Amino acid sequence: MSKIAIVVHGGAGEDSEFIRQNQTAYKEGLQAALHCGHEVLKNGGSAIDAVERAVQCFEDNPLFNAGRGSSLNSLGEIEMDASIMNGENLSAGAVCMVKNIKNPISLARKVLEETNHVLIGGHAAMQLAADLHLPLETDSYFMTDHQQEVFMEVNARESRQEMLRKKIHGTVGAVAADLYGNVAAATSTGGTENSLPGRIGDSCIIGCGCYANNDTCAVSATGDGEFIITGVVAHSLSVKVANNSASLQEACNEVIKAKTASVGGNIGLISVTKHGGVGMSFNSERMHRAWIDGDGATGCEIY
Ligand code: ASP
């Protein structure tokens, strides 16, 4: 039997007054998602079940930018992306630009298990959710007062440069290792605030915002999606682990350092190996994160 481990994140980026004021609630949300996933692992469940469960927990929590509480695009609408990957067989499922799906991560899981495809977008993905009887919610369920305030604030700024510079988004993710030596990763997001309608971020792109391979590690990334895509961040960590005898934590630090130098942006990542080793690194002011490693060491931090 292998050691179980799980790491979750609730987004990396700039700090804000809202985050500072709600630190306790954020930490409670991180711990809740962590323990949702850990419970699955403790009961002999699979890594992929654990990451789906942890991410569902975040998606149901309005404080985090995924599912309920997603950020609003420039039209004041919500479009969500999510992906999930199984390190045992490199199978993956993802959805982009979906609306009204209560748990986009579960739709991504359905794409993995019930279709021959990896990524399904927009109306077709929403139709798939309806056909599979996944829970749907009205627009108002997803919109929180906080995200509407952010939308108003961002739109009130005079300069577009200022709008692009100040990024206060979130995203959630989980990586886990189970008793059977398998790892999995899951990522879900409402995207970046005030983005153009139709913008698709890294969170649903396998190898960028999500990647899992038993031979290396499972990874979930967060931060500026455009940089995470061009930096192919999640797969880069897997390659680094494959080629490097350094610890997973050192590999995470090296990837963040290299991507900061090459593509730039705010980037954070969390990872786990099938031996229960964990790593996490970020170059931004904060990354909401919590973990329980293979030896039972646990923590929960924002800064
Ligand atoms: N990476 C996400 C996206 O670009 C946002 C985030 O992680 O904060 O959609």
mmCIF file of C-alpha atoms and ligand atoms in Angstrom:
data_model
loop_
_atom_site.group_PDB
_atom_site.id
_atom_site.type_symbol
_atom_site.label_atom_id
_atom_site.label_comp_id
_atom_site.label_asym_id
_atom_site.label_seq_id
_atom_site.Cartn_x
_atom_site.Cartn_y
_atom_site.Cartn_z
ATOM 1 C CA MET A 1 0.000 0.000 0.000
ATOM 2 C CA SER A 2 1.240 3.463 -0.854
ATOM 3 C CA LYS A 3 0.995 6.567 1.298
ATOM 4 C CA ILE A 4 -1.956 8.887 0.723
ATOM 5 C CA ALA A 5 -1.432 12.626 0.234
ATOM 6 C CA ILE A 6 -3.415 15.605 -0.974
ATOM 7 C CA VAL A 7 -2.746 19.267 -1.759
ATOM 8 C CA VAL A 8 -5.409 21.833 -2.658
ATOM 9 C CA HIS A 9 -5.192 25.443 -3.815
ATOM 10 C CA GLY A 10 -7.669 28.284 -3.943
ATOM 11 C CA GLY A 11 -5.795 30.472 -6.419
ATOM 12 C CA ALA A 12 -2.613 32.518 -6.748
ATOM 13 C CA GLY A 13 -2.350 36.205 -7.555
ATOM 14 C CA GLU A 14 -2.294 39.648 -6.029
ATOM 15 C CA ASP A 15 -3.392 40.256 -2.489
ATOM 16 C CA SER A 16 -6.527 42.308 -1.802
ATOM 17 C CA GLU A 17 -8.322 43.965 1.067
ATOM 18 C CA PHE A 18 -11.109 41.392 0.646
ATOM 19 C CA ILE A 19 -8.674 38.498 1.051
ATOM 20 C CA ARG A 20 -7.034 40.089 4.099
ATOM 21 C CA GLN A 21 -10.422 40.634 5.733
ATOM 22 C CA ASN A 22 -11.639 37.110 5.003
ATOM 23 C CA GLN A 23 -8.532 35.091 5.858
ATOM 24 C CA THR A 24 -10.302 32.942 8.425
ATOM 25 C CA ALA A 25 -13.136 32.055 6.060
ATOM 26 C CA TYR A 26 -10.661 31.326 3.262
ATOM 27 C CA LYS A 27 -8.676 29.006 5.520
ATOM 28 C CA GLU A 28 -11.857 27.243 6.604
ATOM 29 C CA GLY A 29 -12.742 26.752 2.938
ATOM 30 C CA LEU A 30 -9.289 25.364 2.167
ATOM 31 C CA GLN A 31 -9.457 22.970 5.120
ATOM 32 C CA ALA A 32 -12.958 21.849 4.158
ATOM 33 C CA ALA A 33 -11.905 21.003 0.584
ATOM 34 C CA LEU A 34 -8.712 19.330 1.835
ATOM 35 C CA HIS A 35 -10.612 17.115 4.248
ATOM 36 C CA CYS A 36 -13.332 16.278 1.690
ATOM 37 C CA GLY A 37 -10.604 14.857 -0.544
ATOM 38 C CA HIS A 38 -8.573 13.293 2.275
ATOM 39 C CA GLU A 39 -11.631 11.453 3.584
ATOM 40 C CA VAL A 40 -12.029 9.774 0.186
ATOM 41 C CA LEU A 41 -8.383 8.654 0.250
ATOM 42 C CA LYS A 42 -8.565 7.439 3.865
ATOM 43 C CA ASN A 43 -11.582 5.308 3.009
ATOM 44 C CA GLY A 44 -9.668 3.580 0.209
ATOM 45 C CA GLY A 45 -11.053 5.759 -2.586
ATOM 46 C CA SER A 46 -9.086 6.606 -5.717
ATOM 47 C CA ALA A 47 -6.983 9.718 -6.281
ATOM 48 C CA ILE A 48 -9.311 10.819 -9.065
ATOM 49 C CA ASP A 49 -12.355 10.537 -6.793
ATOM 50 C CA ALA A 50 -10.492 12.528 -4.133
ATOM 51 C CA VAL A 51 -9.544 15.432 -6.412
ATOM 52 C CA GLU A 52 -13.035 15.603 -7.899
ATOM 53 C CA ARG A 53 -14.544 15.695 -4.407
ATOM 54 C CA ALA A 54 -12.135 18.374 -3.150
ATOM 55 C CA VAL A 55 -12.799 20.575 -6.169
ATOM 56 C CA GLN A 56 -16.576 20.119 -5.867
ATOM 57 C CA CYS A 57 -16.245 21.374 -2.320
ATOM 58 C CA PHE A 58 -14.495 24.543 -3.558
ATOM 59 C CA GLU A 59 -16.999 24.985 -6.397
ATOM 60 C CA ASP A 60 -19.854 24.993 -3.874
ATOM 61 C CA ASN A 61 -18.108 27.615 -1.720
ATOM 62 C CA PRO A 62 -18.924 31.160 -2.926
ATOM 63 C CA LEU A 63 -15.587 32.546 -1.651
ATOM 64 C CA PHE A 64 -13.601 30.827 -4.404
ATOM 65 C CA ASN A 65 -13.518 31.646 -8.106
ATOM 66 C CA ALA A 66 -14.985 28.382 -9.442
ATOM 67 C CA GLY A 67 -18.579 27.204 -9.686
ATOM 68 C CA ARG A 68 -20.569 29.440 -7.304
ATOM 69 C CA GLY A 69 -18.555 32.657 -6.858
ATOM 70 C CA SER A 70 -16.979 32.615 -10.326
ATOM 71 C CA SER A 71 -15.672 35.881 -11.692
ATOM 72 C CA LEU A 72 -17.596 37.880 -14.297
ATOM 73 C CA ASN A 73 -16.373 38.558 -17.830
ATOM 74 C CA SER A 74 -16.629 41.931 -19.583
ATOM 75 C CA LEU A 75 -20.305 41.322 -20.324
ATOM 76 C CA GLY A 76 -20.967 40.623 -16.645
ATOM 77 C CA GLU A 77 -21.487 36.923 -17.435
ATOM 78 C CA ILE A 78 -19.888 33.767 -16.036
ATOM 79 C CA GLU A 79 -18.088 31.208 -18.208
ATOM 80 C CA MET A 80 -16.294 28.380 -16.421
ATOM 81 C CA ASP A 81 -13.462 25.995 -17.370
ATOM 82 C CA ALA A 82 -12.423 22.749 -15.632
ATOM 83 C CA SER A 83 -10.248 19.696 -16.194
ATOM 84 C CA ILE A 84 -9.312 16.438 -14.509
ATOM 85 C CA MET A 85 -6.571 13.912 -15.245
ATOM 86 C CA ASN A 86 -5.818 10.391 -14.059
ATOM 87 C CA GLY A 87 -2.085 9.685 -13.684
ATOM 88 C CA GLU A 88 -2.656 5.931 -13.821
ATOM 89 C CA ASN A 89 -3.475 5.846 -17.530
ATOM 90 C CA LEU A 90 -3.053 9.484 -18.676
ATOM 91 C CA SER A 91 -6.774 9.781 -19.389
ATOM 92 C CA ALA A 92 -8.248 13.269 -19.083
ATOM 93 C CA GLY A 93 -11.479 15.186 -19.455
ATOM 94 C CA ALA A 94 -12.122 18.917 -19.652
ATOM 95 C CA VAL A 95 -14.806 21.488 -20.368
ATOM 96 C CA CYS A 96 -14.597 25.156 -21.317
ATOM 97 C CA MET A 97 -16.960 28.130 -21.499
ATOM 98 C CA VAL A 98 -19.720 26.363 -19.602
ATOM 99 C CA LYS A 99 -22.562 28.106 -17.795
ATOM 100 C CA ASN A 100 -25.120 26.968 -15.244
ATOM 101 C CA ILE A 101 -23.312 23.697 -14.438
ATOM 102 C CA LYS A 102 -23.221 23.437 -10.638
ATOM 103 C CA ASN A 103 -19.970 21.420 -10.637
ATOM 104 C CA PRO A 104 -17.958 21.858 -13.838
ATOM 105 C CA ILE A 105 -15.329 19.428 -12.490
ATOM 106 C CA SER A 106 -17.904 16.614 -12.517
ATOM 107 C CA LEU A 107 -18.773 17.414 -16.127
ATOM 108 C CA ALA A 108 -15.038 17.221 -16.957
ATOM 109 C CA ARG A 109 -14.985 13.802 -15.265
ATOM 110 C CA LYS A 110 -17.944 12.726 -17.425
ATOM 111 C CA VAL A 111 -16.078 13.850 -20.552
ATOM 112 C CA LEU A 112 -13.209 11.606 -19.415
ATOM 113 C CA GLU A 113 -15.401 8.610 -18.679
ATOM 114 C CA GLU A 114 -18.330 8.826 -21.069
ATOM 115 C CA THR A 115 -16.904 10.249 -24.296
ATOM 116 C CA ASN A 116 -13.993 9.614 -26.655
ATOM 117 C CA HIS A 117 -12.872 13.230 -26.292
ATOM 118 C CA VAL A 118 -10.728 15.250 -23.930
ATOM 119 C CA LEU A 119 -12.147 18.789 -24.193
ATOM 120 C CA ILE A 120 -15.722 19.812 -24.962
ATOM 121 C CA GLY A 121 -16.798 23.442 -25.003
ATOM 122 C CA GLY A 122 -19.762 25.781 -24.713
ATOM 123 C CA HIS A 123 -23.275 24.762 -25.625
ATOM 124 C CA ALA A 124 -22.330 21.179 -26.499
ATOM 125 C CA ALA A 125 -20.795 20.692 -23.074
ATOM 126 C CA MET A 126 -23.883 22.173 -21.449
ATOM 127 C CA GLN A 127 -26.088 19.839 -23.495
ATOM 128 C CA LEU A 128 -23.940 16.901 -22.353
ATOM 129 C CA ALA A 129 -24.473 17.949 -18.730
ATOM 130 C CA ALA A 130 -28.236 18.077 -19.290
ATOM 131 C CA ASP A 131 -28.235 14.690 -21.065
ATOM 132 C CA LEU A 132 -26.301 13.166 -18.143
ATOM 133 C CA HIS A 133 -28.638 14.799 -15.612
ATOM 134 C CA LEU A 134 -25.888 16.708 -13.833
ATOM 135 C CA PRO A 135 -27.180 19.369 -11.422
ATOM 136 C CA LEU A 136 -27.804 22.765 -13.069
ATOM 137 C CA GLU A 137 -28.322 26.131 -11.405
ATOM 138 C CA THR A 138 -29.659 29.520 -12.494
ATOM 139 C CA ASP A 139 -27.315 32.458 -13.231
ATOM 140 C CA SER A 140 -28.113 34.062 -9.890
ATOM 141 C CA TYR A 141 -26.798 31.010 -7.980
ATOM 142 C CA PHE A 142 -23.285 31.595 -9.365
ATOM 143 C CA MET A 143 -23.146 35.402 -8.961
ATOM 144 C CA THR A 144 -21.947 36.628 -5.596
ATOM 145 C CA ASP A 145 -22.019 40.194 -4.288
ATOM 146 C CA HIS A 146 -18.230 40.158 -4.077
ATOM 147 C CA GLN A 147 -17.714 39.220 -7.728
ATOM 148 C CA GLN A 148 -20.268 41.835 -8.803
ATOM 149 C CA GLU A 149 -18.366 44.446 -6.769
ATOM 150 C CA VAL A 150 -15.085 43.382 -8.419
ATOM 151 C CA PHE A 151 -16.782 43.668 -11.823
ATOM 152 C CA MET A 152 -18.022 47.192 -11.074
ATOM 153 C CA GLU A 153 -14.654 48.223 -9.681
ATOM 154 C CA VAL A 154 -12.675 46.875 -12.613
ATOM 155 C CA ASN A 155 -15.041 48.507 -15.080
ATOM 156 C CA ALA A 156 -14.859 51.823 -13.282
ATOM 157 C CA ARG A 157 -11.091 52.021 -13.729
ATOM 158 C CA GLU A 158 -10.117 54.596 -16.276
ATOM 159 C CA SER A 159 -7.254 52.914 -18.008
ATOM 160 C CA ARG A 160 -7.280 49.538 -19.706
ATOM 161 C CA GLN A 161 -3.599 49.140 -18.788
ATOM 162 C CA GLU A 162 -4.545 49.445 -15.130
ATOM 163 C CA MET A 163 -7.318 46.885 -15.646
ATOM 164 C CA LEU A 164 -4.931 44.396 -17.158
ATOM 165 C CA ARG A 165 -2.265 44.952 -14.517
ATOM 166 C CA LYS A 166 -4.421 44.430 -11.462
ATOM 167 C CA LYS A 167 -5.484 40.796 -11.399
ATOM 168 C CA ILE A 168 -7.460 39.637 -8.415
ATOM 169 C CA HIS A 169 -8.768 36.324 -9.682
ATOM 170 C CA GLY A 170 -8.667 32.908 -8.013
ATOM 171 C CA THR A 171 -9.198 29.350 -9.368
ATOM 172 C CA VAL A 172 -9.167 26.120 -7.406
ATOM 173 C CA GLY A 173 -7.336 22.849 -7.774
ATOM 174 C CA ALA A 174 -6.410 19.589 -6.097
ATOM 175 C CA VAL A 175 -3.784 16.886 -6.539
ATOM 176 C CA ALA A 176 -3.810 13.564 -4.704
ATOM 177 C CA ALA A 177 -2.003 10.252 -4.288
ATOM 178 C CA ASP A 178 -3.997 7.175 -3.259
ATOM 179 C CA LEU A 179 -3.295 3.892 -1.482
ATOM 180 C CA TYR A 180 -2.788 2.116 -4.793
ATOM 181 C CA GLY A 181 0.084 4.296 -6.020
ATOM 182 C CA ASN A 182 -2.003 6.409 -8.409
ATOM 183 C CA VAL A 183 -2.039 10.199 -8.674
ATOM 184 C CA ALA A 184 -4.635 12.576 -10.142
ATOM 185 C CA ALA A 185 -5.112 16.311 -10.667
ATOM 186 C CA ALA A 186 -8.158 18.564 -11.040
ATOM 187 C CA THR A 187 -8.537 22.301 -11.720
ATOM 188 C CA SER A 188 -11.649 24.478 -11.986
ATOM 189 C CA THR A 189 -12.142 28.200 -12.541
ATOM 190 C CA GLY A 190 -14.446 31.068 -13.352
ATOM 191 C CA GLY A 191 -11.505 32.526 -15.290
ATOM 192 C CA THR A 192 -10.140 36.034 -15.049
ATOM 193 C CA GLU A 193 -12.355 38.994 -14.264
ATOM 194 C CA ASN A 194 -13.373 41.285 -17.121
ATOM 195 C CA SER A 195 -11.977 38.937 -19.776
ATOM 196 C CA LEU A 196 -13.406 38.995 -23.275
ATOM 197 C CA PRO A 197 -16.388 36.655 -23.711
ATOM 198 C CA GLY A 198 -15.146 33.350 -25.131
ATOM 199 C CA ARG A 199 -11.738 33.660 -23.482
ATOM 200 C CA ILE A 200 -10.481 30.187 -22.484
ATOM 201 C CA GLY A 201 -7.785 29.930 -19.817
ATOM 202 C CA ASP A 202 -5.241 27.311 -18.832
ATOM 203 C CA SER A 203 -7.437 25.548 -16.288
ATOM 204 C CA CYS A 204 -9.031 23.319 -18.932
ATOM 205 C CA ILE A 205 -5.875 22.811 -20.987
ATOM 206 C CA ILE A 206 -4.146 19.533 -20.183
ATOM 207 C CA GLY A 207 -0.423 20.075 -19.674
ATOM 208 C CA CYS A 208 -0.973 23.728 -18.731
ATOM 209 C CA GLY A 209 -3.363 24.104 -15.771
ATOM 210 C CA CYS A 210 -3.621 20.370 -15.060
ATOM 211 C CA TYR A 211 -1.484 17.279 -15.553
ATOM 212 C CA ALA A 212 -1.037 13.873 -13.879
ATOM 213 C CA ASN A 213 1.318 11.002 -14.539
ATOM 214 C CA ASN A 214 2.103 8.235 -12.035
ATOM 215 C CA ASP A 215 5.696 8.156 -13.306
ATOM 216 C CA THR A 216 6.301 11.779 -12.306
ATOM 217 C CA CYS A 217 3.661 13.761 -10.412
ATOM 218 C CA ALA A 218 0.207 15.339 -10.483
ATOM 219 C CA VAL A 219 0.030 19.118 -10.936
ATOM 220 C CA SER A 220 -2.594 21.858 -10.734
ATOM 221 C CA ALA A 221 -1.588 25.392 -11.728
ATOM 222 C CA THR A 222 -3.159 28.774 -11.041
ATOM 223 C CA GLY A 223 -2.476 32.380 -11.922
ATOM 224 C CA ASP A 224 -2.359 34.281 -15.213
ATOM 225 C CA GLY A 225 -3.774 31.729 -17.624
ATOM 226 C CA GLU A 226 -2.236 33.156 -20.765
ATOM 227 C CA PHE A 227 1.270 32.782 -19.267
ATOM 228 C CA ILE A 228 0.506 29.318 -17.912
ATOM 229 C CA ILE A 229 -0.554 28.246 -21.401
ATOM 230 C CA THR A 230 2.488 29.658 -23.197
ATOM 231 C CA GLY A 231 4.736 28.300 -20.445
ATOM 232 C CA VAL A 232 3.047 24.833 -20.583
ATOM 233 C CA VAL A 233 3.510 24.966 -16.836
ATOM 234 C CA ALA A 234 2.005 21.717 -15.503
ATOM 235 C CA HIS A 235 3.719 19.498 -18.051
ATOM 236 C CA SER A 236 6.985 21.382 -17.524
ATOM 237 C CA LEU A 237 6.968 20.299 -13.889
ATOM 238 C CA SER A 238 6.356 16.695 -14.911
ATOM 239 C CA VAL A 239 9.328 16.863 -17.304
ATOM 240 C CA LYS A 240 11.456 18.449 -14.587
ATOM 241 C CA VAL A 241 10.593 15.649 -12.153
ATOM 242 C CA ALA A 242 11.336 13.010 -14.810
ATOM 243 C CA ASN A 243 14.790 14.481 -15.452
ATOM 244 C CA ASN A 244 15.737 15.579 -11.997
ATOM 245 C CA SER A 245 16.751 13.843 -8.821
ATOM 246 C CA ALA A 246 15.982 16.981 -6.779
ATOM 247 C CA SER A 247 13.030 16.928 -4.389
ATOM 248 C CA LEU A 248 9.564 17.709 -5.697
ATOM 249 C CA GLN A 249 9.636 21.003 -3.779
ATOM 250 C CA GLU A 250 12.911 21.996 -5.463
ATOM 251 C CA ALA A 251 11.482 21.022 -8.852
ATOM 252 C CA CYS A 252 8.425 23.249 -8.191
ATOM 253 C CA ASN A 253 10.677 26.167 -7.214
ATOM 254 C CA GLU A 254 12.825 25.704 -10.316
ATOM 255 C CA VAL A 255 9.825 25.624 -12.654
ATOM 256 C CA ILE A 256 8.343 28.779 -11.118
ATOM 257 C CA LYS A 257 11.741 30.504 -11.385
ATOM 258 C CA ALA A 258 12.223 29.433 -15.012
ATOM 259 C CA LYS A 259 8.684 30.433 -16.060
ATOM 260 C CA THR A 260 8.953 33.786 -14.297
ATOM 261 C CA ALA A 261 12.086 34.446 -16.360
ATOM 262 C CA SER A 262 10.762 33.133 -19.659
ATOM 263 C CA VAL A 263 7.039 33.896 -19.901
ATOM 264 C CA GLY A 264 6.382 36.048 -16.794
ATOM 265 C CA GLY A 265 3.055 36.537 -15.055
ATOM 266 C CA ASN A 266 1.759 35.441 -11.686
ATOM 267 C CA ILE A 267 1.988 31.657 -11.496
ATOM 268 C CA GLY A 268 1.445 29.122 -8.728
ATOM 269 C CA LEU A 269 1.414 25.336 -8.688
ATOM 270 C CA ILE A 270 0.768 22.439 -6.360
ATOM 271 C CA SER A 271 1.921 18.870 -6.871
ATOM 272 C CA VAL A 272 2.138 15.396 -5.402
ATOM 273 C CA THR A 273 3.987 12.162 -6.235
ATOM 274 C CA LYS A 274 2.688 8.624 -5.884
ATOM 275 C CA HIS A 275 5.007 8.242 -2.868
ATOM 276 C CA GLY A 276 3.104 10.956 -1.016
ATOM 277 C CA GLY A 277 5.667 13.721 -1.520
ATOM 278 C CA VAL A 278 4.168 17.186 -1.928
ATOM 279 C CA GLY A 279 5.448 20.420 -3.457
ATOM 280 C CA MET A 280 4.017 23.884 -3.960
ATOM 281 C CA SER A 281 5.471 27.134 -5.205
ATOM 282 C CA PHE A 282 4.315 30.557 -6.460
ATOM 283 C CA ASN A 283 5.777 33.887 -7.509
ATOM 284 C CA SER A 284 2.705 35.961 -6.611
ATOM 285 C CA GLU A 285 1.796 37.781 -3.418
ATOM 286 C CA ARG A 286 -0.301 34.872 -2.248
ATOM 287 C CA MET A 287 -1.482 31.378 -3.064
ATOM 288 C CA HIS A 288 -4.265 29.905 -0.968
ATOM 289 C CA ARG A 289 -3.163 26.337 -0.236
ATOM 290 C CA ALA A 290 -3.502 23.433 2.180
ATOM 291 C CA TRP A 291 -1.893 20.018 2.292
ATOM 292 C CA ILE A 292 -1.509 16.668 4.036
ATOM 293 C CA ASP A 293 1.587 14.807 2.888
ATOM 294 C CA GLY A 294 2.334 11.086 2.923
ATOM 295 C CA ASP A 295 3.731 11.277 6.456
ATOM 296 C CA GLY A 296 0.652 13.106 7.742
ATOM 297 C CA ALA A 297 2.310 16.557 7.952
ATOM 298 C CA THR A 298 -0.364 19.162 7.325
ATOM 299 C CA GLY A 299 -0.612 22.911 6.796
ATOM 300 C CA CYS A 300 -2.796 25.702 5.481
ATOM 301 C CA GLU A 301 -1.379 29.043 4.254
ATOM 302 C CA ILE A 302 -2.301 32.042 2.144
ATOM 303 C CA TYR A 303 0.925 34.081 2.049
HETATM 304 N N1 ASP B 1 -5.579 30.406 -14.336
HETATM 305 C C1 ASP B 1 -6.926 30.906 -14.296
HETATM 306 C C2 ASP B 1 -7.323 31.359 -15.665
HETATM 307 O O1 ASP B 1 -6.571 32.030 -16.300
HETATM 308 C C3 ASP B 1 -7.114 32.001 -13.314
HETATM 309 C C4 ASP B 1 -6.451 31.805 -11.984
HETATM 310 O O2 ASP B 1 -5.836 30.811 -11.725
HETATM 311 O O3 ASP B 1 -6.577 32.690 -11.154
HETATM 312 O O4 ASP B 1 -8.403 31.112 -16.093
#
